Structures are given as C-alpha cells and as structure tokens.
CSV table of C-alpha atoms in Angstrom, one decimal:
chain,number,residue,atom,x,y,z
G,1,MET,CA,126.9,-14.9,68.8
G,2,THR,CA,126.8,-18.0,66.4
G,3,LEU,CA,126.3,-21.4,67.8
G,4,GLY,CA,126.5,-24.8,66.3
G,5,ALA,CA,127.4,-25.1,62.5
G,6,ALA,CA,126.2,-21.5,61.4
G,7,PRO,CA,128.9,-19.3,60.0
G,8,ALA,CA,130.9,-17.2,62.4
G,9,ALA,CA,130.3,-13.4,62.5
G,10,PRO,CA,132.9,-10.8,62.9
G,11,ALA,CA,134.3,-10.2,66.4
G,12,ASP,CA,133.3,-6.6,66.6
G,13,THR,CA,129.5,-7.5,66.3
G,14,GLY,CA,129.5,-9.1,69.7
G,15,ARG,CA,129.1,-12.7,68.3
G,16,SER,CA,131.3,-15.5,69.1
G,17,ASP,CA,133.5,-17.8,66.9
G,18,ARG,CA,132.5,-21.4,66.3
G,19,SER,CA,135.0,-24.0,67.3
G,20,GLY,CA,134.0,-27.2,65.6
G,21,GLY,CA,135.2,-30.9,65.5
G,22,VAL,CA,134.5,-34.1,67.0
G,23,ARG,CA,136.9,-33.4,69.7
G,24,THR,CA,134.9,-30.3,70.8
G,25,ALA,CA,131.8,-32.3,70.9
G,26,LEU,CA,133.3,-35.1,73.1
G,27,ALA,CA,134.9,-32.7,75.3
G,28,GLY,CA,131.5,-31.3,76.1
G,29,LEU,CA,130.1,-34.6,77.7
G,30,THR,CA,129.0,-34.1,81.2
G,31,THR,CA,129.7,-36.6,84.0
G,32,ARG,CA,126.4,-38.2,83.4
G,33,GLY,CA,127.5,-38.7,79.8
G,34,ARG,CA,131.0,-39.9,80.3
G,35,SER,CA,129.5,-42.4,82.8
G,36,PHE,CA,126.9,-43.7,80.3
G,37,LEU,CA,129.6,-44.0,77.7
G,38,ALA,CA,132.1,-45.9,80.1
G,39,ALA,CA,129.2,-48.2,81.2
G,40,GLY,CA,128.1,-49.0,77.6
G,41,LEU,CA,131.8,-49.8,76.7
G,42,ALA,CA,132.3,-52.0,79.8
G,43,ALA,CA,129.1,-53.9,79.1
G,44,ALA,CA,130.1,-54.5,75.4
G,45,VAL,CA,133.4,-56.0,76.6
G,46,CYS,CA,131.7,-58.2,79.2
G,47,ALA,CA,129.1,-59.1,76.6
G,48,TYR,CA,131.9,-60.2,74.3
G,49,VAL,CA,133.8,-62.2,76.8
G,50,LEU,CA,130.7,-63.8,78.2
G,51,GLY,CA,128.9,-64.4,74.9
G,52,GLN,CA,125.9,-62.6,76.0
G,53,PRO,CA,124.3,-60.8,72.9
G,54,ASP,CA,121.5,-59.2,74.9
G,55,LEU,CA,124.2,-57.5,77.3
G,56,LEU,CA,125.9,-56.3,74.1
G,57,ARG,CA,122.7,-54.5,72.8
G,58,VAL,CA,122.3,-52.9,76.2
G,59,GLY,CA,126.0,-51.8,76.3
G,60,MET,CA,125.7,-50.3,72.7
G,61,LEU,CA,122.6,-48.3,73.7
G,62,LEU,CA,124.2,-46.9,76.8
G,63,ALA,CA,127.4,-45.9,74.8
G,64,ALA,CA,125.4,-44.4,71.7
G,65,LEU,CA,122.9,-42.3,73.8
G,66,PRO,CA,125.5,-39.7,74.8
G,67,LEU,CA,127.4,-39.7,71.4
G,68,ILE,CA,124.0,-39.1,69.7
G,69,CYS,CA,123.2,-36.3,72.2
G,70,ALA,CA,126.6,-34.7,71.5
G,71,ALA,CA,126.3,-35.0,67.8
G,72,VAL,CA,122.8,-33.4,67.7
G,73,LEU,CA,123.7,-30.6,70.2
G,74,PHE,CA,127.0,-29.8,68.3
G,75,ARG,CA,125.1,-29.6,64.8
G,76,THR,CA,122.3,-27.2,66.3
G,77,ARG,CA,122.1,-24.2,64.1
G,78,TYR,CA,121.2,-21.6,66.7
G,79,ARG,CA,122.1,-18.0,66.2
G,80,VAL,CA,122.0,-15.9,69.2
G,81,ALA,CA,123.1,-12.3,69.5
G,82,GLY,CA,123.7,-10.7,72.8
G,83,SER,CA,124.6,-7.2,74.0
G,84,ARG,CA,125.5,-5.9,77.6
G,85,ARG,CA,124.6,-2.3,78.9
G,86,LEU,CA,125.9,-0.8,82.2
G,87,SER,CA,123.8,1.6,84.3
G,88,PRO,CA,125.8,3.7,85.0
G,89,GLY,CA,129.2,2.9,83.5
G,90,ARG,CA,130.9,5.0,86.3
G,91,VAL,CA,129.9,4.5,89.8
G,92,PRO,CA,131.4,5.6,93.1
G,93,ALA,CA,133.0,3.0,95.4
G,94,GLY,CA,130.5,1.3,97.6
G,95,SER,CA,127.5,1.9,95.2
G,96,GLU,CA,125.9,-0.5,93.0
G,97,ALA,CA,125.7,-0.7,89.3
G,98,ARG,CA,123.1,-2.8,87.2
G,99,VAL,CA,124.2,-4.8,84.2
G,100,HIS,CA,121.6,-5.4,81.6
G,101,LEU,CA,121.9,-8.5,79.2
G,102,ARG,CA,119.8,-8.9,76.2
G,103,MET,CA,119.7,-12.2,74.2
G,104,ASP,CA,118.1,-12.1,70.5
G,105,ASN,CA,117.4,-15.1,68.7
G,106,VAL,CA,118.3,-14.3,65.2
G,107,SER,CA,117.7,-17.7,63.6
G,108,ARG,CA,114.4,-19.2,62.1
G,109,LEU,CA,114.4,-22.0,64.7
G,110,PRO,CA,113.5,-21.8,68.3
G,111,THR,CA,116.3,-22.5,70.9
G,112,GLY,CA,116.2,-25.1,73.6
G,113,LEU,CA,117.3,-24.6,77.2
G,114,LEU,CA,120.0,-22.0,77.4
G,115,MET,CA,122.3,-21.2,80.4
G,116,LEU,CA,123.7,-17.7,80.4
G,117,GLN,CA,126.7,-16.8,82.5
G,118,ASP,CA,128.8,-13.6,82.6
G,119,ARG,CA,132.4,-13.2,83.8
G,120,VAL,CA,133.0,-10.7,86.6
G,121,PRO,CA,135.9,-10.1,88.8
G,122,TYR,CA,135.4,-11.6,92.3
G,123,VAL,CA,135.6,-8.1,93.9
G,124,LEU,CA,132.3,-7.4,92.1
G,125,GLY,CA,130.4,-10.2,93.6
G,126,PRO,CA,129.6,-13.7,92.6
G,127,ARG,CA,129.3,-14.8,89.1
G,128,PRO,CA,126.0,-14.3,87.8
G,129,ARG,CA,124.1,-17.3,86.0
G,130,PHE,CA,120.8,-17.4,84.4
G,131,VAL,CA,118.5,-20.1,82.9
G,132,LEU,CA,116.6,-19.1,79.6
G,133,ASP,CA,113.7,-21.4,78.5
G,134,ARG,CA,113.0,-21.8,75.0
G,135,VAL,CA,113.4,-18.6,72.9
G,136,GLU,CA,111.2,-18.4,69.8
G,137,ALA,CA,112.5,-17.4,66.5
G,138,GLY,CA,113.2,-13.7,66.5
G,139,GLY,CA,112.4,-13.5,70.1
G,140,ARG,CA,114.3,-11.7,72.9
G,141,ARG,CA,115.1,-12.2,76.4
G,142,GLU,CA,116.3,-9.6,78.9
G,143,VAL,CA,117.9,-10.2,82.3
G,144,SER,CA,120.0,-8.1,84.8
G,145,TYR,CA,122.3,-8.4,87.7
G,146,ARG,CA,123.9,-5.9,90.2
G,147,VAL,CA,127.5,-5.5,91.0
G,148,ARG,CA,129.2,-3.6,93.7
G,149,SER,CA,132.8,-2.9,94.8
G,150,ASP,CA,134.2,-1.1,97.9
G,151,LEU,CA,137.6,-0.7,95.9
G,152,ARG,CA,137.9,1.8,93.2
G,153,GLY,CA,139.4,0.7,89.9
G,154,ARG,CA,138.4,-0.4,86.4
G,155,TYR,CA,136.9,-3.9,86.1
G,156,PRO,CA,136.3,-5.9,83.0
G,157,LEU,CA,132.9,-7.5,82.5
G,158,GLY,CA,132.7,-10.3,80.2
G,159,PRO,CA,133.1,-12.1,78.0
G,160,LEU,CA,129.4,-13.6,78.0
G,161,GLN,CA,129.3,-17.2,78.1
G,162,LEU,CA,126.2,-19.3,76.8
G,163,ARG,CA,125.7,-23.0,77.6
G,164,LEU,CA,123.7,-25.4,75.4
G,165,THR,CA,122.5,-28.8,77.1
G,166,ASP,CA,120.5,-31.7,75.7
G,167,PRO,CA,117.3,-32.8,77.3
G,168,PHE,CA,119.1,-35.7,79.1
G,169,GLY,CA,122.0,-33.8,80.3
G,170,MET,CA,124.6,-35.9,78.5
G,171,CYS,CA,126.5,-33.0,76.9
G,172,GLU,CA,126.9,-29.4,77.5
G,173,LEU,CA,128.6,-26.9,75.0
G,174,THR,CA,129.9,-23.5,75.9
G,175,ARG,CA,130.1,-20.6,73.5
G,176,SER,CA,131.6,-17.3,74.4
G,177,PHE,CA,131.0,-13.7,73.0
G,178,SER,CA,134.0,-11.9,71.9
G,179,SER,CA,133.0,-8.5,73.3
G,180,SER,CA,133.5,-7.3,76.9
G,181,ASP,CA,132.8,-4.0,78.8
G,182,THR,CA,134.5,-2.0,81.7
G,183,LEU,CA,133.1,-0.8,84.8
G,184,THR,CA,134.8,2.1,86.4
G,185,VAL,CA,134.7,2.5,90.2
G,186,ILE,CA,135.5,6.0,91.1
G,187,PRO,CA,136.5,7.4,94.6
G,188,ARG,CA,133.7,8.5,96.9
G,189,VAL,CA,133.0,12.2,96.5
G,190,GLU,CA,131.8,14.1,99.7
G,191,ALA,CA,129.8,17.1,99.2
G,192,LEU,CA,131.5,20.3,100.5
G,193,PRO,CA,130.1,23.6,101.6
G,194,PRO,CA,131.0,26.7,99.7
G,195,VAL,CA,133.6,28.6,101.8
G,196,ARG,CA,135.9,31.7,101.2
G,197,LEU,CA,139.6,30.6,100.7
G,198,ALA,CA,142.3,32.6,99.1
G,199,GLY,CA,142.4,32.3,95.5
G,200,GLU,CA,143.6,34.0,92.2
G,201,ALA,CA,140.1,35.9,91.7
G,202,LYS,CA,136.7,36.3,92.8
G,203,GLY,CA,135.2,33.1,91.2
G,204,TYR,CA,134.0,32.9,87.6
G,205,GLY,CA,133.1,36.0,86.0
G,206,ASP,CA,135.3,38.9,87.4
G,207,GLY,CA,137.9,38.4,84.8
G,208,ARG,CA,139.6,40.4,82.1
G,209,GLN,CA,138.6,43.9,80.9
G,210,ARG,CA,137.0,44.4,77.5
G,211,SER,CA,139.5,45.1,74.9
G,212,LEU,CA,136.9,47.3,73.3
G,213,ALA,CA,137.5,49.9,76.0
G,214,LEU,CA,140.9,50.8,74.7
G,215,ALA,CA,140.6,49.7,71.0
G,216,GLY,CA,138.8,51.4,68.1
G,217,GLU,CA,136.0,50.1,66.0
G,218,ASP,CA,138.5,48.6,63.4
G,219,ASP,CA,140.2,46.7,66.1
G,220,VAL,CA,137.3,44.5,66.7
G,221,ILE,CA,137.9,40.9,65.9
G,222,PRO,CA,134.5,39.4,64.7
G,223,ARG,CA,133.4,35.9,64.0
G,224,GLY,CA,130.9,34.1,62.1
G,225,TYR,CA,127.2,34.3,63.0
G,226,ARG,CA,125.8,31.3,65.1
G,227,HIS,CA,122.3,30.4,65.5
G,228,GLY,CA,120.9,32.1,68.7
G,229,ASP,CA,123.4,35.1,68.6
G,230,ASP,CA,121.8,38.4,69.3
G,231,LEU,CA,121.3,40.4,66.1
G,232,ARG,CA,122.3,43.5,68.1
G,233,ARG,CA,125.8,42.1,68.1
G,234,VAL,CA,126.1,42.1,64.4
G,235,HIS,CA,129.3,43.9,63.0
G,236,TRP,CA,128.0,45.4,59.8
G,237,ARG,CA,131.4,46.5,58.4
G,238,SER,CA,132.9,43.1,58.7
G,239,THR,CA,129.7,41.6,57.3
G,240,ALA,CA,130.1,43.8,54.2
G,241,ARG,CA,133.8,43.0,53.8
G,242,TYR,CA,133.4,39.1,54.1
G,243,GLY,CA,130.1,38.8,52.4
G,244,GLU,CA,128.6,36.9,55.4
G,245,LEU,CA,126.9,37.8,58.7
G,246,MET,CA,129.5,38.6,61.3
G,247,VAL,CA,129.1,39.3,65.0
G,248,ARG,CA,131.4,40.8,67.6
G,249,ARG,CA,132.9,38.2,70.0
G,250,GLU,CA,131.7,37.9,73.4
G,251,GLU,CA,133.8,38.7,76.4
G,252,GLN,CA,135.6,35.7,77.7
G,253,PRO,CA,135.5,35.8,81.5
G,254,GLN,CA,138.6,34.6,83.4
G,255,ARG,CA,138.2,31.8,85.6
G,256,SER,CA,139.8,31.3,88.9
G,257,ARG,CA,142.5,28.5,88.9
G,258,CYS,CA,142.8,25.7,91.5
G,259,THR,CA,145.4,23.1,91.7
G,260,VAL,CA,144.8,19.9,93.7
G,261,LEU,CA,148.0,18.2,94.8
G,262,LEU,CA,148.0,14.5,95.6
G,263,ASP,CA,150.9,12.9,97.4
G,264,THR,CA,151.1,9.4,96.2
G,265,ARG,CA,154.3,8.3,97.4
G,266,GLY,CA,154.3,4.8,98.6
G,267,LEU,CA,156.6,5.4,101.6
G,268,ALA,CA,154.3,8.1,102.9
G,269,TYR,CA,151.4,5.9,103.6
G,270,HIS,CA,151.0,2.7,105.6
G,271,GLY,CA,148.1,0.2,105.5
G,272,ALA,CA,145.6,-0.7,102.5
G,273,GLY,CA,142.2,-1.1,101.9
G,274,PRO,CA,139.0,1.2,101.8
G,275,ASP,CA,139.7,2.7,105.0
G,276,SER,CA,143.4,3.5,104.7
G,277,ALA,CA,144.9,6.9,104.9
G,278,PHE,CA,145.8,6.7,100.9
G,279,GLU,CA,142.3,6.1,100.2
G,280,TRP,CA,140.9,8.9,102.3
G,281,ALA,CA,143.4,11.3,100.6
G,282,VAL,CA,142.3,10.1,97.0
G,283,GLY,CA,138.7,10.6,98.0
G,284,GLY,CA,139.5,14.0,99.5
G,285,ALA,CA,141.2,15.0,96.1
G,286,ALA,CA,138.3,13.9,94.1
G,287,SER,CA,136.0,15.7,96.4
G,288,VAL,CA,137.7,19.0,96.1
G,289,LEU,CA,138.1,18.6,92.3
G,290,VAL,CA,134.3,18.2,91.9
G,291,HIS,CA,133.5,21.0,94.2
G,292,MET,CA,135.9,23.4,92.6
G,293,LEU,CA,134.7,22.5,89.2
G,294,GLU,CA,131.1,23.1,90.2
G,295,ARG,CA,132.1,26.5,91.6
G,296,GLY,CA,133.5,27.5,88.1
G,297,PHE,CA,137.2,27.2,88.8
G,298,SER,CA,139.7,26.0,86.3
G,299,VAL,CA,141.0,23.0,88.0
G,300,ARG,CA,144.0,20.4,87.4
G,301,LEU,CA,145.1,17.5,89.3
G,302,LEU,CA,148.7,17.1,90.2
G,303,THR,CA,150.7,14.5,91.7
G,304,ASP,CA,154.1,14.2,93.3
G,305,THR,CA,155.5,12.8,90.0
G,306,GLY,CA,154.8,16.1,88.3
G,307,ASN,CA,152.0,14.5,86.1
G,308,SER,CA,148.8,16.7,85.7
G,309,VAL,CA,145.3,16.0,84.4
G,310,PRO,CA,143.6,16.9,82.4
G,311,GLY,CA,146.5,18.6,80.8
G,312,GLU,CA,144.7,20.5,78.2
G,313,GLY,CA,146.6,23.7,77.1
G,314,ALA,CA,150.2,24.6,78.0
G,315,ASP,CA,149.3,25.3,81.6
G,316,GLY,CA,147.7,22.0,82.1
G,317,PHE,CA,144.4,23.4,83.5
G,318,ALA,CA,140.9,22.6,82.4
G,319,GLY,CA,140.3,25.4,80.1
G,320,ALA,CA,137.3,27.5,80.1
G,321,ASN,CA,136.1,26.1,76.9
G,322,GLN,CA,136.0,22.5,78.2
G,323,GLU,CA,133.0,21.2,79.8
G,324,SER,CA,133.0,20.7,83.6
G,325,ALA,CA,131.4,17.3,83.4
G,326,ASP,CA,134.0,16.1,80.9
G,327,ALA,CA,136.8,17.3,82.9
G,328,ALA,CA,135.4,15.9,86.1
G,329,GLY,CA,135.0,12.6,84.4
G,330,LEU,CA,138.5,12.5,83.1
G,331,MET,CA,140.1,13.2,86.5
G,332,MET,CA,137.8,10.8,88.2
G,333,ASP,CA,138.8,8.0,85.6
G,334,THR,CA,142.4,9.0,86.6
G,335,LEU,CA,141.8,8.8,90.4
G,336,ALA,CA,140.0,5.5,89.9
G,337,VAL,CA,143.3,3.7,89.0
G,338,ILE,CA,145.7,5.9,90.6
G,339,ASP,CA,148.3,3.9,92.9
G,340,HIS,CA,151.3,4.7,94.9
G,341,SER,CA,154.3,6.1,93.1
G,342,ASP,CA,158.1,5.0,93.6
G,343,GLY,CA,159.2,8.5,94.2
G,344,THR,CA,160.9,9.7,97.4
G,345,GLY,CA,160.2,13.5,97.3
G,346,LEU,CA,158.0,16.3,96.1
G,347,SER,CA,160.6,18.2,93.9
G,348,ARG,CA,158.9,17.3,90.6
G,349,ALA,CA,155.7,18.7,91.8
G,350,TYR,CA,157.5,21.7,93.1
G,351,ASP,CA,159.1,22.3,89.8
G,352,VAL,CA,155.6,22.4,88.1
G,353,LEU,CA,154.2,24.6,90.6
G,354,ARG,CA,157.0,27.3,90.4
G,355,GLY,CA,156.3,27.8,86.9
G,356,GLY,CA,153.5,30.2,87.3
G,357,ASN,CA,150.8,31.5,89.5
G,358,GLU,CA,148.7,28.7,90.6
G,359,GLY,CA,145.7,30.5,92.2
G,360,LEU,CA,144.4,28.3,94.9
G,361,LEU,CA,146.4,25.3,95.9
G,362,VAL,CA,144.8,22.5,97.9
G,363,ALA,CA,147.3,19.5,99.0
G,364,PHE,CA,146.8,16.1,100.4
G,365,PHE,CA,150.2,15.0,102.0
G,366,GLY,CA,151.1,11.8,103.5
G,367,ASP,CA,154.0,11.3,106.0
G,368,LEU,CA,156.4,14.3,105.6
G,369,ASP,CA,160.1,14.3,106.8
G,370,GLU,CA,161.8,17.5,107.5
G,371,GLU,CA,163.3,17.8,104.0
G,372,GLN,CA,160.0,17.3,102.2
G,373,ALA,CA,158.2,19.5,104.6
G,374,ALA,CA,160.4,22.3,103.6
G,375,VAL,CA,159.9,21.6,99.9
G,376,ALA,CA,156.1,21.7,100.5
G,377,ALA,CA,156.5,25.0,102.4
G,378,ARG,CA,158.2,26.5,99.5
G,379,MET,CA,155.0,25.6,97.3
G,380,ARG,CA,153.2,28.4,98.9
G,381,GLN,CA,155.1,31.1,97.3
G,382,ARG,CA,153.5,30.6,93.9
G,383,SER,CA,150.0,30.3,94.9
G,384,GLY,CA,147.2,32.9,95.9
G,385,GLY,CA,146.1,30.5,98.8
G,386,ALA,CA,147.3,27.2,100.0
G,387,VAL,CA,145.5,24.5,102.2
G,388,ALA,CA,147.2,21.5,103.2
G,389,PHE,CA,145.6,18.2,104.7
G,390,LEU,CA,148.3,16.2,106.4
G,391,LEU,CA,147.7,12.5,107.2
G,392,ASP,CA,149.8,10.6,109.7
G,393,SER,CA,149.3,7.2,108.2
G,394,GLU,CA,150.8,5.3,111.2
G,395,THR,CA,148.0,6.8,113.5
G,396,TRP,CA,145.4,5.7,110.9
G,397,VAL,CA,146.8,2.0,111.1
G,398,ARG,CA,147.0,1.8,115.0
G,399,GLU,CA,143.9,4.0,116.0
G,400,PRO,CA,140.4,2.5,116.2
G,401,LEU,CA,138.0,4.0,113.7
G,402,HIS,CA,135.6,5.5,116.1
G,403,ARG,CA,136.8,7.8,118.8
G,404,THR,CA,135.1,9.9,121.6
G,405,ALA,CA,137.7,12.6,121.4
G,406,PRO,CA,140.0,14.0,118.8
G,407,PRO,CA,143.6,12.8,119.2
G,408,ASP,CA,146.6,15.0,120.1
G,409,PRO,CA,148.9,15.4,117.1
G,410,VAL,CA,151.9,13.3,117.4
G,411,LYS,CA,155.2,15.1,117.8
G,412,GLY,CA,156.5,14.7,114.3
G,413,GLN,CA,153.2,15.8,112.7
G,414,GLY,CA,152.9,18.8,114.9
G,415,GLU,CA,156.4,20.0,113.8
G,416,ARG,CA,155.4,19.6,110.1
G,417,LEU,CA,152.2,21.5,110.7
G,418,ARG,CA,154.1,24.5,112.3
G,419,MET,CA,156.5,24.5,109.2
G,420,LEU,CA,153.8,24.8,106.7
G,421,ARG,CA,151.8,27.3,108.7
G,422,GLU,CA,154.9,29.6,109.1
G,423,ALA,CA,155.1,29.4,105.3
G,424,GLY,CA,151.6,30.6,104.8
G,425,TRP,CA,149.7,27.3,104.4
G,426,THR,CA,146.5,26.7,106.2
G,427,ALA,CA,147.6,23.4,107.4
G,428,LEU,CA,145.4,20.8,109.3
G,429,GLY,CA,146.2,17.3,110.6
G,430,VAL,CA,143.8,14.5,109.6
G,431,PRO,CA,142.9,11.9,112.3
G,432,ARG,CA,141.2,8.8,111.3
G,433,GLY,CA,137.5,9.0,111.0
G,434,THR,CA,137.2,12.7,110.3
G,435,SER,CA,135.1,13.9,107.5
G,436,LEU,CA,136.5,16.2,104.9
G,437,GLU,CA,133.5,18.5,105.2
G,438,ALA,CA,134.4,19.4,108.8
G,439,LEU,CA,138.1,20.0,107.9
G,440,TRP,CA,137.0,22.0,104.9
G,441,ARG,CA,134.9,24.2,107.3
G,442,GLN,CA,137.7,24.4,109.8
G,443,ALA,CA,140.2,25.4,107.1
G,444,ASP,CA,137.7,28.4,106.4
G,445,ARG,CA,137.6,29.4,109.9
G,446,GLU,CA,141.4,29.4,110.3
G,447,ARG,CA,142.0,31.5,107.3
G,448,SER,CA,139.3,34.0,108.5
G,449,GLY,CA,141.1,34.2,111.8
G,450,VAL,CA,138.3,32.6,113.9
G,451,VAL,CA,140.3,29.6,115.0
G,452,THR,CA,143.9,30.1,116.4
G,453,ALA,CA,146.3,27.4,115.2
G,454,ALA,CA,149.3,26.2,117.2
G,455,GLY,CA,151.5,28.8,115.4
G,456,GLY,CA,149.0,31.5,115.3
G,457,THR,CA,146.4,32.3,112.8
G,458,ALA,CA,147.1,30.9,109.4
G,459,GLY,CA,145.3,33.6,107.5
G,460,ARG,CA,145.6,36.0,104.7
G,461,GLY,CA,142.6,38.1,103.4
G,462,GLY,CA,141.2,37.9,100.0
G,463,GLY,CA,140.2,35.2,97.8
G,464,GLY,CA,137.2,33.7,96.0
G,465,THR,CA,134.3,31.5,97.0
G,466,ALA,CA,135.6,27.9,97.1
C-alpha cells in the first residue's frame, strides 16, 4: 500500500493506488477541521466589516491551521505494505476463524499514528479497528481479530483500509488496499459411527482380480520406475526393450461407490435460518460425504437438478486417484453456497441414477407428494442399498426445538415412508432436534432386522461397512 505522493504499486501486490489532488485533501477534513476553517473565514469577514486587524489575524490563523494540516498530511510519503492471512480459510458454521493482519513500513521514514480497519460482512461480527503507534522505518506490526458465522457461505474480507490523521485531528485521509480474501463457512459435520449398510462391495480393497492370473508374461503392462518402488517388481524384459528401468503395475483396488442425493427444491422446505429443515439436510449430506470418504468409498454429491460434484471422470464419482481431502474440500465448498433450486420434481436426479449401478445411495428428501415419492421409490432399483431421511419441514416450523418424547409421524409423511420402504429403501422420518448419528444407527438396526418399521423390516443382506 502506498500512501501520500509516492508512486502507486500494481494492484496484485496488495498495495493501494494514490488518489491525489487538492479536492482529496480538503475532503479529508474532519468536523474539527471544518469548524476551524468556518470560524476563521467568519472571523476574517467580521474583521473586514468592523475594521479590526487583530481579529483578521486570528481568523487567518484559524483558517490556515486545518489547511496546513491537510497539505502536510497529503504530502506525507509513507509506503506501507499490508497482508492478510486466514487461519483457517475454511471453517464449519458456528466455529471461529482468526484473521491475521501484517503491516510493514517499507519507506525510510517512520510513520505517524495509523488507524487500521478491515471490511467484513455484518454476519461475521463487528468491523475490526486498530490503532497503530509510530512504526519505525523497516518496522512491522501484526494484529489479529476473530470472525464467526452461524450461516454457511462464502464471505469476502477486505479491502483493508488505513487512516492517517494529523496530531491536531484536523484532517483524516483514508487509503485502501486493492486485495481481499474469502472466508468459506461450510456446514457443520457430525461424526458418524461405522455401520454396515448395503453397498456395492466390501469397502476399499476387495476389488478386481489380478489380470496376471489369466494373462501371460507378455501381457504385462509395465510403467517407469519411481523412487521407492520395490526392486522385486522390476520387469526385466521391458527394461531391456525400453532401455530404462520398468516395473510391473500395482493392482488397483476397486472402491465401493456411494451417492449422496440432496433434495434442494425450494417448495420442499419451509422456514429459514441455521435451525431450519433445509440446513439440517445440508449438514446431514456433508456429514455422510465426509464419513464415506473416510471409509474409503468413491463418493459423489447429487442434487435434484441432476448436477453432481466433484464430477471427475465420466461417472461423476471422486476417482480412486483423487485424494479424499481434495474431494471433501470440493464438496464442502459446494455445500457452503448451495441454495434452493427452482425445480418441482426429482426426475433429473432419477435420470442420472438410472444410468448405472450407484452402489450405496443416501438421500435427504424434503416434503414429497405422491408423484415425487413414486419417483424416489424407483431410484432404489439402480442401487446396491438405499437409505432415505425424510424431513417434514412444516413440522420443523411449528414444533418446539426440545421435546420430551418423539413425535408421531404425520399422516402424509407416514404414507411416503411406507412407499419408500415397500420399494426397498431404509426410510426414516426426521423430527426436529434429532441428531444424524442416532438416525444413522437406527438405519443400521433396521437393515439388520433388529427394528421393525411400520411396513415390516426394511432390510436386505450384504453390503460394506459404512
């Protein structure tokens, strides 16, 4: 950031452009400076009318003081560079992040009194302000503040503003940095216990058979040697052919698949805010995604619009060569800004699901009418196992948060649950205030036949650990 008459630096270096001119200096006069200027002009006029030379000198002094302060402050050649660092840059809703600000005086002159202010959205808290005393030439000052939001989203931080004032408080000039940062507030993730739900395979590693079992030595497809490869895997015939060290390829284990379907239709949810049904569904989807990635599944996020995340490869799943942390971060960033869709049905999601075997399907549905419940029931046909969490958002709006006993499912929701269970889903209603961990365990018990649902046991054998 460049202050005063020093040349401006490029915008990508994090330094501000200088806006010069007499108009800028006069616009920086404070209320005190404007009062002194007005009083001086009034005294000069009165002295001229009354013929009082002493009063004229007093008026000239009063008017000249704020103008001199503005001129001196404007011509100050401070060069101050600033930077911002977020710790962490991605934070769950309801948790705090710390913003670290660093100011460096890159000029050969010490600075005067500096007032530092950072722009933050109101949902993150009050706007932070700091007063920095004299910064020596080549010196550095570091300050920090905390931000917190109960609402997920992406929030801009900055640009950083620096205010210069004179010792008399007559003038105040503001300079802004050109750079800004973004804080991503992701949904809250609830830790889920490992349970056995029907899936495509038995987790991570019980995959495809070795091709070498049916192929001869000449059918081996080698690759170049990499640092750390076992020398016992060196393929000497290919090494002699290519003139460089070649090794046999490792067996690539097959990963079980899991699709998390999130119903985002605006008409399927009522209410808003961090305790609404839609926010519970978003947080539930985030928890299942993270949990399944940790269990070694290939996971994708699918919405009612038919869009999938992360979308790597033709099938849309997070491939085996993609790091779980990267896939989780990409999906969390998507869930941080996801909002209601304008769609009225689940047909687009059904079209995506019927294209292949989806492994385990975990769905979070809002209100379903009879037609959409039938579409959701047909989704079960292309999955190795299916678990549905059905939210009755009207119940969430009118019911208190804390209950002494679980509510009975309303008539409409009970009918939708029956339709899904008859189609093979493990379907559970979600009353307000229920944790996903408890429902996750209940789904496992129902699939194991321990708990009998209204339409009988909703269970099929097999599956991997989820």
